[in-house]
Coordinates of C-alpha atoms and ligand atoms in Angstrom, one line a residue:
M29 CA -85.5 -18.3 28.5
S30 CA -85.8 -22.1 28.2
N31 CA -86.5 -23.9 25.0
E32 CA -90.1 -24.4 26.1
G33 CA -91.3 -21.4 24.6
P34 CA -94.3 -19.8 24.9
T35 CA -97.2 -21.0 22.7
L36 CA -100.0 -18.8 21.3
A37 CA -102.1 -19.5 24.6
D38 CA -99.8 -17.3 26.4
G39 CA -101.1 -14.4 24.4
P40 CA -100.2 -10.8 23.3
G41 CA -99.4 -10.4 26.7
H42 CA -96.3 -12.1 27.0
T43 CA -93.2 -9.9 26.4
H44 CA -89.4 -10.1 26.9
P45 CA -87.0 -7.4 27.4
H46 CA -85.9 -6.1 24.3
G47 CA -82.4 -4.8 23.6
H48 CA -80.7 -6.3 26.8
G49 CA -77.1 -5.9 26.6
H50 CA -76.0 -9.3 24.2
T51 CA -74.8 -8.4 20.9
H52 CA -74.2 -11.7 18.5
S53 CA -70.8 -11.5 17.5
L54 CA -70.2 -11.3 13.8
T55 CA -67.1 -12.8 11.5
P56 CA -64.7 -10.6 9.7
G57 CA -66.9 -9.2 6.0
Q58 CA -70.3 -10.4 8.0
E59 CA -72.0 -6.9 8.2
S60 CA -74.8 -6.2 10.2
H61 CA -77.4 -4.9 7.8
A62 CA -80.4 -4.3 9.9
Q63 CA -79.9 -6.6 12.8
G64 CA -83.0 -7.1 15.0
K65 CA -81.9 -6.4 18.7
E66 CA -80.4 -2.8 17.6
R67 CA -84.1 -2.0 16.6
V68 CA -84.4 1.4 16.7
R69 CA -88.1 3.0 16.6
A70 CA -88.9 4.5 13.5
T71 CA -91.9 6.3 15.3
G72 CA -92.0 6.3 18.8
H73 CA -94.3 4.0 20.4
G74 CA -97.9 5.3 20.4
R75 CA -96.6 8.7 18.2
P76 CA -99.6 9.5 16.1
A77 CA -99.1 10.0 12.6
E78 CA -99.1 13.8 11.2
G79 CA -101.8 15.4 9.8
P80 CA -104.8 17.4 10.6
G81 CA -107.5 14.6 9.7
H82 CA -108.0 11.2 11.5
R83 CA -105.1 10.4 13.8
F84 CA -104.3 6.6 14.5
D85 CA -101.2 5.2 15.5
L86 CA -98.5 3.8 13.8
P87 CA -96.9 0.5 15.5
D88 CA -93.3 0.3 16.3
L89 CA -91.3 -0.1 13.3
P90 CA -87.6 -1.4 13.0
E91 CA -85.7 1.7 10.7
A92 CA -84.5 -1.0 8.4
V93 CA -85.0 -4.2 6.6
D94 CA -82.8 -6.5 4.7
V95 CA -84.5 -7.7 1.3
F96 CA -83.8 -10.9 0.6
D97 CA -84.7 -11.7 -3.0
T98 CA -85.0 -15.6 -4.0
T99 CA -86.1 -15.2 -7.4
L100 CA -83.6 -17.5 -8.7
R101 CA -84.2 -20.2 -6.3
D102 CA -87.4 -20.2 -4.8
G103 CA -89.1 -18.2 -7.9
S104 CA -87.8 -20.3 -10.3
Q105 CA -89.9 -23.5 -9.0
Q106 CA -92.8 -21.3 -11.0
E107 CA -94.5 -23.4 -13.3
G108 CA -93.5 -22.5 -16.8
L109 CA -90.5 -20.4 -15.4
S110 CA -87.2 -21.6 -16.6
L111 CA -83.8 -20.0 -16.8
T112 CA -80.3 -20.2 -18.4
V113 CA -77.3 -19.2 -16.8
D114 CA -77.0 -16.1 -18.6
D115 CA -80.5 -15.6 -17.9
K116 CA -79.9 -16.1 -14.5
L117 CA -76.8 -13.9 -14.4
R118 CA -78.8 -10.8 -16.0
V119 CA -81.4 -11.3 -13.3
A120 CA -79.2 -11.0 -10.7
E121 CA -77.7 -7.9 -12.2
Q122 CA -81.4 -6.1 -12.6
L123 CA -81.9 -7.1 -8.8
D124 CA -78.3 -5.6 -7.8
H125 CA -79.4 -2.4 -10.1
L126 CA -82.1 -2.4 -8.0
G127 CA -80.5 -2.7 -4.8
V128 CA -81.8 -5.6 -2.7
T129 CA -79.8 -6.8 0.3
F130 CA -79.2 -10.4 -0.5
I131 CA -79.6 -12.5 -4.0
E132 CA -80.2 -16.3 -3.5
G133 CA -78.7 -17.7 -6.6
G134 CA -79.7 -21.3 -6.3
W135 CA -79.1 -24.3 -5.0
P136 CA -75.5 -25.6 -6.1
G137 CA -75.5 -29.3 -5.1
A138 CA -79.2 -29.8 -6.7
N139 CA -78.6 -29.3 -10.2
P140 CA -75.7 -28.5 -12.6
K141 CA -77.1 -25.0 -14.0
D142 CA -76.9 -23.7 -10.4
A143 CA -73.6 -25.0 -9.8
E144 CA -72.5 -23.5 -13.1
F145 CA -74.1 -20.1 -12.0
F146 CA -71.8 -19.8 -8.9
A147 CA -69.0 -21.1 -11.0
R148 CA -69.5 -18.2 -13.5
A149 CA -70.6 -15.8 -10.8
P150 CA -67.2 -14.5 -9.5
A151 CA -65.8 -13.6 -12.6
E152 CA -69.2 -12.7 -14.8
L153 CA -71.3 -10.8 -11.9
S154 CA -70.0 -7.7 -10.1
L155 CA -72.5 -6.7 -7.7
G156 CA -72.2 -3.1 -6.1
T157 CA -75.3 -3.6 -3.2
A158 CA -75.8 -7.1 -3.0
T159 CA -74.6 -10.1 -1.3
L160 CA -75.1 -13.4 -3.6
V161 CA -76.3 -16.3 -1.1
A162 CA -76.1 -20.1 -2.2
F163 CA -78.9 -22.0 -1.1
G164 CA -78.8 -25.5 0.4
S165 CA -79.9 -27.7 3.3
T166 CA -78.7 -29.2 6.5
R167 CA -77.0 -32.2 6.7
R168 CA -78.9 -35.3 6.1
S169 CA -80.0 -37.4 8.9
G170 CA -77.5 -39.9 10.5
L171 CA -74.5 -37.9 8.8
R172 CA -71.2 -35.9 9.9
A173 CA -71.6 -32.6 8.2
E174 CA -68.3 -33.0 6.9
D175 CA -69.3 -36.2 4.8
D176 CA -72.7 -34.3 4.3
E177 CA -72.6 -33.6 0.3
T178 CA -74.8 -30.6 0.1
L179 CA -72.6 -28.6 2.6
R180 CA -69.6 -29.2 0.5
H181 CA -71.5 -27.6 -2.3
L182 CA -72.5 -24.8 -0.3
V183 CA -68.8 -24.2 0.6
E184 CA -67.3 -24.7 -2.8
A185 CA -69.9 -22.1 -4.3
R186 CA -67.6 -19.7 -2.8
T187 CA -70.3 -17.3 -1.7
P188 CA -70.2 -15.0 1.1
A189 CA -73.2 -16.3 2.8
V190 CA -75.2 -19.5 2.7
C191 CA -79.1 -20.1 3.4
I192 CA -80.0 -23.7 4.8
V193 CA -83.3 -25.2 4.9
A194 CA -84.4 -27.0 8.3
K195 CA -87.4 -28.6 9.0
A196 CA -88.9 -26.9 11.8
S197 CA -92.4 -28.8 12.1
E198 CA -92.6 -31.7 14.1
M199 CA -94.9 -33.4 11.5
H200 CA -92.6 -33.0 9.0
V201 CA -89.6 -34.5 10.6
V202 CA -91.3 -37.5 11.7
E203 CA -93.3 -37.9 8.4
A204 CA -90.8 -36.5 5.8
L205 CA -87.3 -36.9 7.1
R206 CA -88.4 -39.8 9.4
T207 CA -85.9 -39.2 12.1
T208 CA -86.1 -38.0 15.8
L209 CA -86.7 -34.6 16.9
D210 CA -83.3 -34.5 18.7
E211 CA -81.9 -35.9 15.5
A212 CA -83.5 -33.0 13.6
V213 CA -82.2 -30.3 16.0
A214 CA -78.5 -31.9 15.9
M215 CA -78.9 -31.6 11.9
V216 CA -79.2 -27.8 12.4
A217 CA -76.5 -27.4 15.1
D218 CA -73.8 -29.5 13.4
S219 CA -74.5 -27.7 9.9
V220 CA -74.8 -24.3 11.2
E221 CA -71.4 -24.9 13.0
F222 CA -69.8 -26.6 9.9
L223 CA -70.7 -23.5 7.8
R224 CA -69.9 -21.3 10.3
A225 CA -66.5 -23.0 10.7
H226 CA -66.0 -22.1 6.9
D227 CA -66.4 -18.5 7.4
L228 CA -69.9 -18.2 6.2
R229 CA -72.7 -16.2 6.9
V230 CA -75.6 -18.6 7.9
F231 CA -79.1 -17.9 7.3
L232 CA -81.5 -20.6 8.5
D233 CA -84.9 -20.8 6.6
A234 CA -87.0 -22.5 9.4
E235 CA -89.1 -24.4 7.1
H236 CA -92.7 -25.4 7.8
F237 CA -92.3 -22.8 10.8
F238 CA -96.0 -21.3 11.2
D239 CA -97.5 -24.7 10.7
G240 CA -95.1 -26.6 12.6
Y241 CA -95.7 -23.7 15.7
K242 CA -99.3 -24.1 15.9
A243 CA -99.0 -27.8 16.2
N244 CA -95.9 -28.1 18.4
P245 CA -94.1 -24.7 19.3
Q246 CA -91.5 -26.4 21.7
F247 CA -89.9 -28.4 19.0
S248 CA -90.1 -25.2 16.1
L249 CA -88.4 -23.1 18.7
R250 CA -85.4 -25.8 19.7
I251 CA -84.6 -25.6 16.1
L252 CA -84.3 -22.0 16.1
R253 CA -82.3 -22.0 19.5
A254 CA -80.1 -24.6 17.9
A255 CA -79.2 -22.5 14.7
E256 CA -78.8 -19.8 17.3
E257 CA -76.3 -21.1 19.2
A258 CA -74.3 -22.5 16.6
G259 CA -73.9 -18.9 15.2
A260 CA -76.6 -18.5 12.6
E261 CA -76.9 -14.8 11.4
T262 CA -80.8 -14.9 11.0
L263 CA -83.7 -17.1 12.1
V264 CA -86.1 -17.1 9.0
L265 CA -89.5 -18.3 9.8
C266 CA -90.9 -19.6 7.0
D267 CA -94.8 -19.9 5.9
T268 CA -94.1 -22.7 3.5
N269 CA -97.6 -23.7 2.6
G270 CA -98.5 -20.4 2.7
G271 CA -102.0 -20.4 4.7
T272 CA -100.7 -18.3 7.7
L273 CA -102.8 -14.9 8.3
P274 CA -101.6 -11.8 9.2
H275 CA -103.1 -12.1 13.0
E276 CA -101.4 -15.2 13.5
V277 CA -98.0 -14.0 11.9
E278 CA -98.1 -10.7 14.4
R279 CA -98.2 -12.9 17.4
I280 CA -95.9 -16.0 16.5
V281 CA -93.4 -13.3 15.2
S282 CA -93.2 -11.2 18.2
T283 CA -93.1 -13.9 20.4
V284 CA -90.2 -14.9 18.5
F285 CA -88.9 -11.7 18.4
G286 CA -88.8 -11.3 22.2
G287 CA -87.0 -14.7 23.1
Y288 CA -84.1 -14.8 20.7
E289 CA -81.0 -12.7 20.2
T290 CA -80.8 -13.4 16.6
Q291 CA -82.2 -11.3 13.8
V292 CA -85.8 -12.7 13.0
G293 CA -86.5 -12.9 9.0
V294 CA -89.0 -13.8 7.3
H295 CA -90.6 -15.9 4.1
F296 CA -94.2 -16.2 2.9
H297 CA -95.9 -17.8 0.3
N298 CA -99.1 -16.2 -1.0
D299 CA -101.3 -19.6 -0.9
S300 CA -103.8 -17.1 1.0
G301 CA -103.5 -13.9 -0.7
C302 CA -101.4 -12.5 2.4
A303 CA -97.7 -12.6 1.7
V304 CA -97.0 -8.9 1.2
A305 CA -99.6 -8.6 4.3
N306 CA -98.0 -10.9 6.6
S307 CA -94.6 -9.7 5.4
L308 CA -95.8 -6.4 7.1
A309 CA -96.9 -7.6 10.0
A310 CA -93.9 -9.9 10.4
V311 CA -91.9 -6.4 10.3
A312 CA -94.3 -4.9 12.7
A313 CA -93.6 -7.9 14.8
G314 CA -89.7 -7.2 15.0
A315 CA -88.6 -8.9 11.8
T316 CA -85.7 -7.3 9.9
H317 CA -85.2 -9.6 7.2
V318 CA -87.8 -10.2 4.4
Q319 CA -87.5 -12.6 1.8
G320 CA -89.8 -12.6 -1.6
C321 CA -89.5 -12.3 -5.4
V322 CA -89.7 -9.7 -7.6
N323 CA -93.2 -10.1 -9.2
G324 CA -94.2 -12.5 -7.0
Y325 CA -92.7 -15.4 -8.6
G326 CA -92.9 -18.9 -7.4
E327 CA -94.5 -22.2 -7.1
R328 CA -98.4 -22.3 -6.7
A329 CA -99.5 -18.8 -5.7
G330 CA -96.0 -17.3 -5.6
N331 CA -93.8 -15.8 -2.9
A332 CA -94.3 -12.7 -1.4
D333 CA -94.1 -9.6 -4.4
L334 CA -91.3 -7.7 -3.2
S335 CA -92.5 -5.2 -5.8
A336 CA -95.2 -4.3 -3.9
T337 CA -93.6 -5.3 -0.5
I338 CA -90.8 -2.8 -0.6
P339 CA -92.5 0.5 -1.5
D340 CA -95.3 -0.5 1.2
L341 CA -92.5 -0.9 3.7
S342 CA -90.1 2.4 2.4
L343 CA -92.9 4.7 1.2
K344 CA -96.0 3.9 3.8
L345 CA -93.9 2.5 6.9
H346 CA -91.0 4.9 6.3
V347 CA -88.9 1.3 6.7
R348 CA -85.6 1.2 5.0
T349 CA -85.2 -1.1 2.4
I350 CA -83.6 -0.7 -0.6
P351 CA -81.6 2.9 -1.3
A352 CA -84.5 5.6 -1.4
D353 CA -83.1 7.1 -4.8
R354 CA -83.5 3.4 -6.3
I355 CA -87.8 3.1 -5.3
E356 CA -87.9 4.3 -8.7
R357 CA -86.4 1.6 -10.3
L358 CA -89.1 -0.7 -9.1
T359 CA -91.4 -0.4 -12.3
P360 CA -88.7 -0.7 -15.1
V361 CA -86.2 -3.5 -13.0
A362 CA -89.7 -5.6 -12.6
H363 CA -90.6 -5.4 -16.2
H364 CA -87.0 -6.3 -17.2
I365 CA -86.9 -9.0 -15.2
A366 CA -90.3 -10.2 -16.5
E367 CA -88.8 -10.0 -20.0
L368 CA -85.8 -12.2 -18.6
V369 CA -88.4 -15.0 -17.5
N370 CA -90.6 -14.5 -20.1
I371 CA -93.5 -14.1 -18.5
P372 CA -95.6 -11.4 -19.3
P373 CA -96.2 -8.9 -16.7
N374 CA -99.3 -8.9 -15.2
P375 CA -100.9 -5.8 -15.8
Q376 CA -102.5 -5.4 -12.2
Q377 CA -99.9 -5.6 -9.9
P378 CA -99.8 -3.3 -7.4
F379 CA -97.2 -0.6 -7.7
V380 CA -95.7 -1.7 -11.2
G381 CA -98.8 -3.1 -13.2
A382 CA -99.3 -1.4 -16.7
S383 CA -102.9 -0.3 -15.5
V384 CA -102.5 0.2 -12.0
F385 CA -102.4 4.0 -12.5
A386 CA -104.5 4.1 -15.4
H387 CA -107.8 6.0 -15.6
K388 CA -110.7 5.1 -17.6
A389 CA -113.7 7.2 -16.9
G390 CA -114.3 11.0 -18.2
L391 CA -115.2 12.6 -14.9
H392 CA -112.7 10.4 -12.9
T393 CA -109.8 11.6 -15.2
S394 CA -110.6 15.1 -15.5
A395 CA -110.6 15.3 -11.0
I396 CA -107.2 13.7 -11.4
A397 CA -105.7 16.4 -13.9
R398 CA -106.8 18.7 -11.0
R399 CA -105.7 16.8 -8.1
S400 CA -103.4 13.7 -8.6
D401 CA -104.0 12.0 -5.3
A402 CA -107.6 11.9 -5.6
Y403 CA -107.5 8.8 -7.6
E404 CA -104.1 7.3 -6.7
H405 CA -102.6 6.0 -3.4
I406 CA -99.2 7.4 -4.4
S407 CA -97.6 9.2 -6.8
P408 CA -96.8 6.5 -9.7
D409 CA -93.3 8.7 -10.2
L410 CA -92.4 7.2 -6.8
V411 CA -92.0 3.8 -8.3
G412 CA -90.8 4.6 -11.8
N413 CA -94.8 4.0 -13.2
G414 CA -96.7 6.6 -14.5
T415 CA -100.3 7.8 -14.9
R416 CA -101.8 7.0 -18.1
F417 CA -105.2 7.8 -19.3
V418 CA -107.5 5.1 -21.0
V419 CA -109.5 5.6 -23.9
S420 CA -112.7 3.8 -24.9
E421 CA -116.1 4.9 -26.1
M422 CA -117.0 5.7 -22.3
A423 CA -114.5 8.1 -22.1
G424 CA -114.9 11.9 -22.4
R425 CA -113.2 14.8 -24.2
S426 CA -111.4 15.2 -21.1
T427 CA -109.4 11.9 -21.1
L428 CA -108.5 12.0 -25.0
S429 CA -107.1 15.4 -24.8
F430 CA -104.6 13.7 -22.1
K431 CA -103.7 11.0 -24.4
A432 CA -103.3 13.4 -27.4
A433 CA -100.7 15.6 -24.7
E434 CA -98.7 12.1 -23.4
L435 CA -98.3 11.8 -27.3
G436 CA -97.4 15.5 -28.0
L437 CA -100.2 15.8 -30.1
E438 CA -102.4 18.8 -30.5
L439 CA -106.2 18.4 -31.5
D440 CA -108.2 21.3 -31.9
S441 CA -112.3 20.9 -31.0
A442 CA -113.0 20.1 -34.4
A443 CA -110.7 17.1 -34.4
M444 CA -111.4 16.1 -31.1
A445 CA -115.4 16.1 -32.2
S446 CA -114.4 14.0 -35.2
V447 CA -112.0 11.8 -33.4
L448 CA -114.9 10.9 -30.8
D449 CA -117.2 10.5 -33.4
S450 CA -114.8 7.9 -34.9
L451 CA -114.1 6.3 -31.6
K452 CA -117.7 5.4 -30.8
R453 CA -118.4 3.9 -34.1
L454 CA -115.5 2.0 -34.3
E455 CA -115.9 0.6 -30.6
H456 CA -119.8 -0.2 -31.7
E457 CA -118.1 -2.3 -34.6
G458 CA -116.1 -4.2 -32.2
Y459 CA -112.6 -2.3 -32.0
H460 CA -111.3 -2.1 -28.2
F461 CA -108.9 0.6 -28.2
E462 CA -108.0 0.2 -24.7
V463 CA -105.8 -2.2 -25.2
A464 CA -104.3 -1.2 -28.6
D465 CA -102.2 1.7 -27.8
G466 CA -100.6 1.2 -31.3
S467 CA -103.7 1.8 -33.2
L468 CA -105.1 4.3 -31.0
E469 CA -102.2 6.8 -31.7
L470 CA -102.5 6.3 -35.7
L471 CA -106.0 7.3 -35.5
L472 CA -105.4 10.6 -33.3
R473 CA -102.5 11.0 -35.3
N474 CA -104.6 10.5 -38.6
A475 CA -107.0 13.4 -36.9
T476 CA -104.0 16.1 -37.1
G477 CA -104.1 15.3 -40.6
W478 CA -101.5 13.5 -40.7
E479 CA -101.5 10.2 -43.3
Q480 CA -98.7 7.4 -43.3
R481 CA -96.6 7.6 -46.6
F482 CA -94.4 4.3 -45.8
F483 CA -96.5 2.4 -48.4
E484 CA -99.7 2.1 -49.9
L485 CA -101.6 -0.8 -50.4
E486 CA -103.0 -1.7 -54.1
S487 CA -104.3 -5.4 -52.8
Y488 CA -103.3 -8.3 -51.3
R489 CA -104.2 -12.0 -51.7
V490 CA -104.0 -14.9 -49.4
I491 CA -104.3 -18.6 -50.7
A492 CA -104.3 -21.6 -48.2
D493 CA -103.7 -24.9 -48.9
H494 CA -103.8 -27.8 -46.7
S495 CA -101.4 -30.3 -48.3
A496 CA -98.1 -29.1 -47.2
A497 CA -96.4 -27.9 -43.9
R498 CA -96.1 -24.2 -44.8
A499 CA -99.0 -24.0 -46.9
T500 CA -100.0 -20.6 -47.0
E501 CA -99.0 -17.9 -49.5
A502 CA -99.4 -14.3 -49.7
T503 CA -99.0 -11.8 -52.3
V504 CA -98.7 -7.7 -51.6
K505 CA -98.7 -5.5 -54.4
V506 CA -97.8 -1.8 -52.9
L507 CA -96.8 1.8 -53.9
V508 CA -93.8 3.1 -52.2
G509 CA -93.5 6.5 -53.4
T510 CA -94.2 6.0 -57.3
D511 CA -92.7 2.5 -57.2
R512 CA -95.2 -0.1 -57.8
I513 CA -94.1 -3.2 -55.8
V514 CA -95.4 -7.1 -56.0
A515 CA -93.8 -9.7 -53.6
T516 CA -94.6 -13.0 -52.2
A517 CA -94.0 -15.1 -49.3
E518 CA -94.9 -17.7 -47.8
G519 CA -95.9 -18.4 -44.2
N520 CA -97.5 -20.8 -41.5
G521 CA -100.7 -19.3 -41.6
P522 CA -102.2 -15.8 -42.8
V523 CA -100.7 -13.2 -40.8
N524 CA -97.2 -15.1 -40.9
A525 CA -97.6 -15.1 -44.8
L526 CA -98.9 -11.5 -45.2
D527 CA -96.0 -10.4 -42.9
G528 CA -93.6 -12.2 -45.2
A529 CA -95.0 -10.3 -48.0
L530 CA -95.3 -7.1 -46.9
R531 CA -91.4 -6.8 -45.5
A532 CA -90.2 -8.8 -48.8
A533 CA -91.7 -5.5 -50.8
I534 CA -90.9 -2.5 -48.5
G535 CA -87.9 -4.1 -46.2
S536 CA -85.1 -3.0 -48.7
R537 CA -86.8 0.5 -48.3
Y538 CA -86.9 0.4 -44.6
P539 CA -84.6 -1.4 -43.1
A540 CA -85.3 -0.5 -39.7
L541 CA -88.1 -3.1 -40.4
S542 CA -85.5 -5.8 -39.8
G543 CA -85.4 -5.1 -35.8
I544 CA -89.3 -5.0 -35.1
H545 CA -90.9 -8.1 -34.7
L546 CA -94.5 -9.5 -34.3
V547 CA -94.1 -11.4 -30.7
D548 CA -98.0 -12.4 -30.0
Y549 CA -101.4 -12.5 -32.3
R550 CA -104.9 -13.1 -30.7
V551 CA -107.8 -13.6 -32.4
R552 CA -111.4 -13.6 -30.6
V553 CA -114.9 -14.0 -32.7
L554 CA -117.4 -11.4 -31.6
D555 CA -120.9 -12.1 -31.4
S556 CA -122.9 -9.4 -33.0
A557 CA -125.5 -7.8 -31.3
K558 CA -128.0 -7.1 -33.7
G559 CA -127.5 -11.0 -34.6
T560 CA -126.2 -10.4 -38.5
G561 CA -123.4 -12.7 -38.0
S562 CA -120.0 -12.4 -36.2
V563 CA -117.1 -10.5 -36.5
T564 CA -113.4 -11.1 -35.8
R565 CA -111.3 -9.5 -33.8
V566 CA -107.1 -9.4 -34.3
L567 CA -104.5 -7.7 -31.9
I568 CA -101.1 -8.2 -32.6
D569 CA -98.3 -7.0 -30.6
S570 CA -95.0 -6.3 -31.9
S571 CA -91.8 -5.2 -30.3
D572 CA -88.6 -3.3 -31.3
G573 CA -86.4 -4.8 -28.3
D574 CA -87.0 -1.6 -26.3
R575 CA -91.3 -1.4 -26.4
T576 CA -93.9 -3.2 -27.2
W577 CA -97.2 -2.0 -28.9
T578 CA -100.7 -3.5 -29.8
T579 CA -102.7 -2.8 -32.8
I580 CA -105.7 -3.8 -33.6
G581 CA -108.5 -5.0 -36.6
V582 CA -111.6 -6.1 -36.8
S583 CA -113.6 -7.4 -39.7
E584 CA -116.0 -10.3 -40.3
D585 CA -113.4 -11.4 -42.3
I586 CA -110.3 -12.8 -40.5
I587 CA -107.8 -12.2 -43.4
E588 CA -108.9 -8.4 -43.4
A589 CA -108.9 -8.2 -39.5
S590 CA -105.5 -9.4 -39.4
W591 CA -104.0 -7.2 -42.3
Q592 CA -105.5 -4.0 -40.1
A593 CA -103.6 -5.0 -37.6
L594 CA -100.5 -6.0 -39.2
S595 CA -100.7 -3.2 -41.4
D596 CA -100.7 -0.6 -38.4
S597 CA -98.1 -2.5 -36.3
I598 CA -95.6 -2.0 -39.3
V599 CA -96.8 1.7 -39.9
Y600 CA -96.5 2.3 -36.0
G601 CA -92.8 0.6 -35.4
L602 CA -91.8 2.7 -38.8
L603 CA -93.0 5.7 -37.5
R604 CA -91.0 5.1 -34.0
T605 CA -87.9 4.4 -35.7
S606 CA -87.8 6.4 -39.1
E607 CA -89.7 9.9 -38.2
P608 CA -88.9 11.8 -41.2
A609 CA -89.8 9.4 -43.5
G610 CA -93.4 8.7 -42.6
A611 CA -93.9 12.4 -41.1
Ligands
LIG713 ZN1 -90.2 -21.3 -0.4

């Protein structure tokens, strides 16, 4: 096939014979994970899916796909996401624990932090499954590869593999690089050759490939050809602006797949909301290397979310990605990484979000107890997530009994009736137990006759003063057993001061308290439906390092609402860490 490749106008009928004898030579240590040309059909062409119902043909699919995570490079472009070198090492450990094929660790030439990461990685990272990849760009225009600093940094990063980006769009070469198309092609050829001469495995990120291909396919394909001829292992087609749609991906990727001997990979951004769908379409069209980020991190709308791409490929399309017995690590790893990058996990994130297997309505929850597949597209256990029953005033008795069972509590029918009554009344007052799992558990425990005996409040007082920096002072009077304790603390607000005073009062009795921290405090003013004034709802998130819980308080008085949420959060935390004392 010549460099003048087919255009979109050639249509889907344009095909090339697959697997015609040529094998791309691998250097020692260069492993073939999912080489495109050794594509084995997981499902025979046109073979219908099993089952007695509606039959439809599954597409031809490769047997396996390499998963290339770029959280530490492209993902860290996300607004508000900033990682220390230690954070990056810990994220890499999590990705390896998950079992991705490649971890792109950063751009060693671009900033000292990434250089330090690659310097420390050999001693501090022991990767079991993943191969570490350093990122960079091709040589600069008009420079020899051996004189180029970026390429030198890549070699010095001492990773087995490198990924270099090259502009694969005529417009970007002319407008951004301000060089000729021939020079852009030579930059790719020289750079890949230089890196291959240093025994490095080379991935080529063809930047703006899809947009470039639509405007001038001949040039975009010349970039790929140059990389292939110089020995690149994978040609990665990038949708850098994220605007491409699945039907375009299918046509363009199958054209490339048909025209090159080298493995085809893809890299999608989510600006059209199609990054995962595009990745799947690309695999169906022959790509066997998929890039993305766990949790879909990345600039603008983010990169393809590997937490969805992986289970879609493995569980639904039966294409091997990470090792099968590690798919259940997806949810814990996604949450652990969210904690490391310090961005709260999105509860609605497909497969791994806290809400995506949560069931609310009463009718629906009794149905799901009988048939779990009635309202769940997969068994949540497969991805390490779990079914959750959400309790609200809309919920019936069955939801509540599932919730109680989930907590290991036994509620007889009288207790159940009284909890339902309380829930209805409290939700009417402005409580919202769906989001306050900690307070809900205490409410259910109370219904079984349990009472917290960690402390008993006699009174509290909060004094706010405008004059000083830490101006709020709180005094708490409590009984612990028969001892009456009075303690005072200052804080930068009422919750902070009350928290300090309560800890000062009971901290020495309950050492576990030092491991419990308030992590978030949210206030919302609710309009009363009756127009008799507004009430304040306070939500407090607390953590003991392993798990997080939310408690709620509602009152016309913000301090009282805060105290309720605070006191529940401490009781719940102590209950978790010192069962006997509170039971
Ligand atoms: Zn990108």
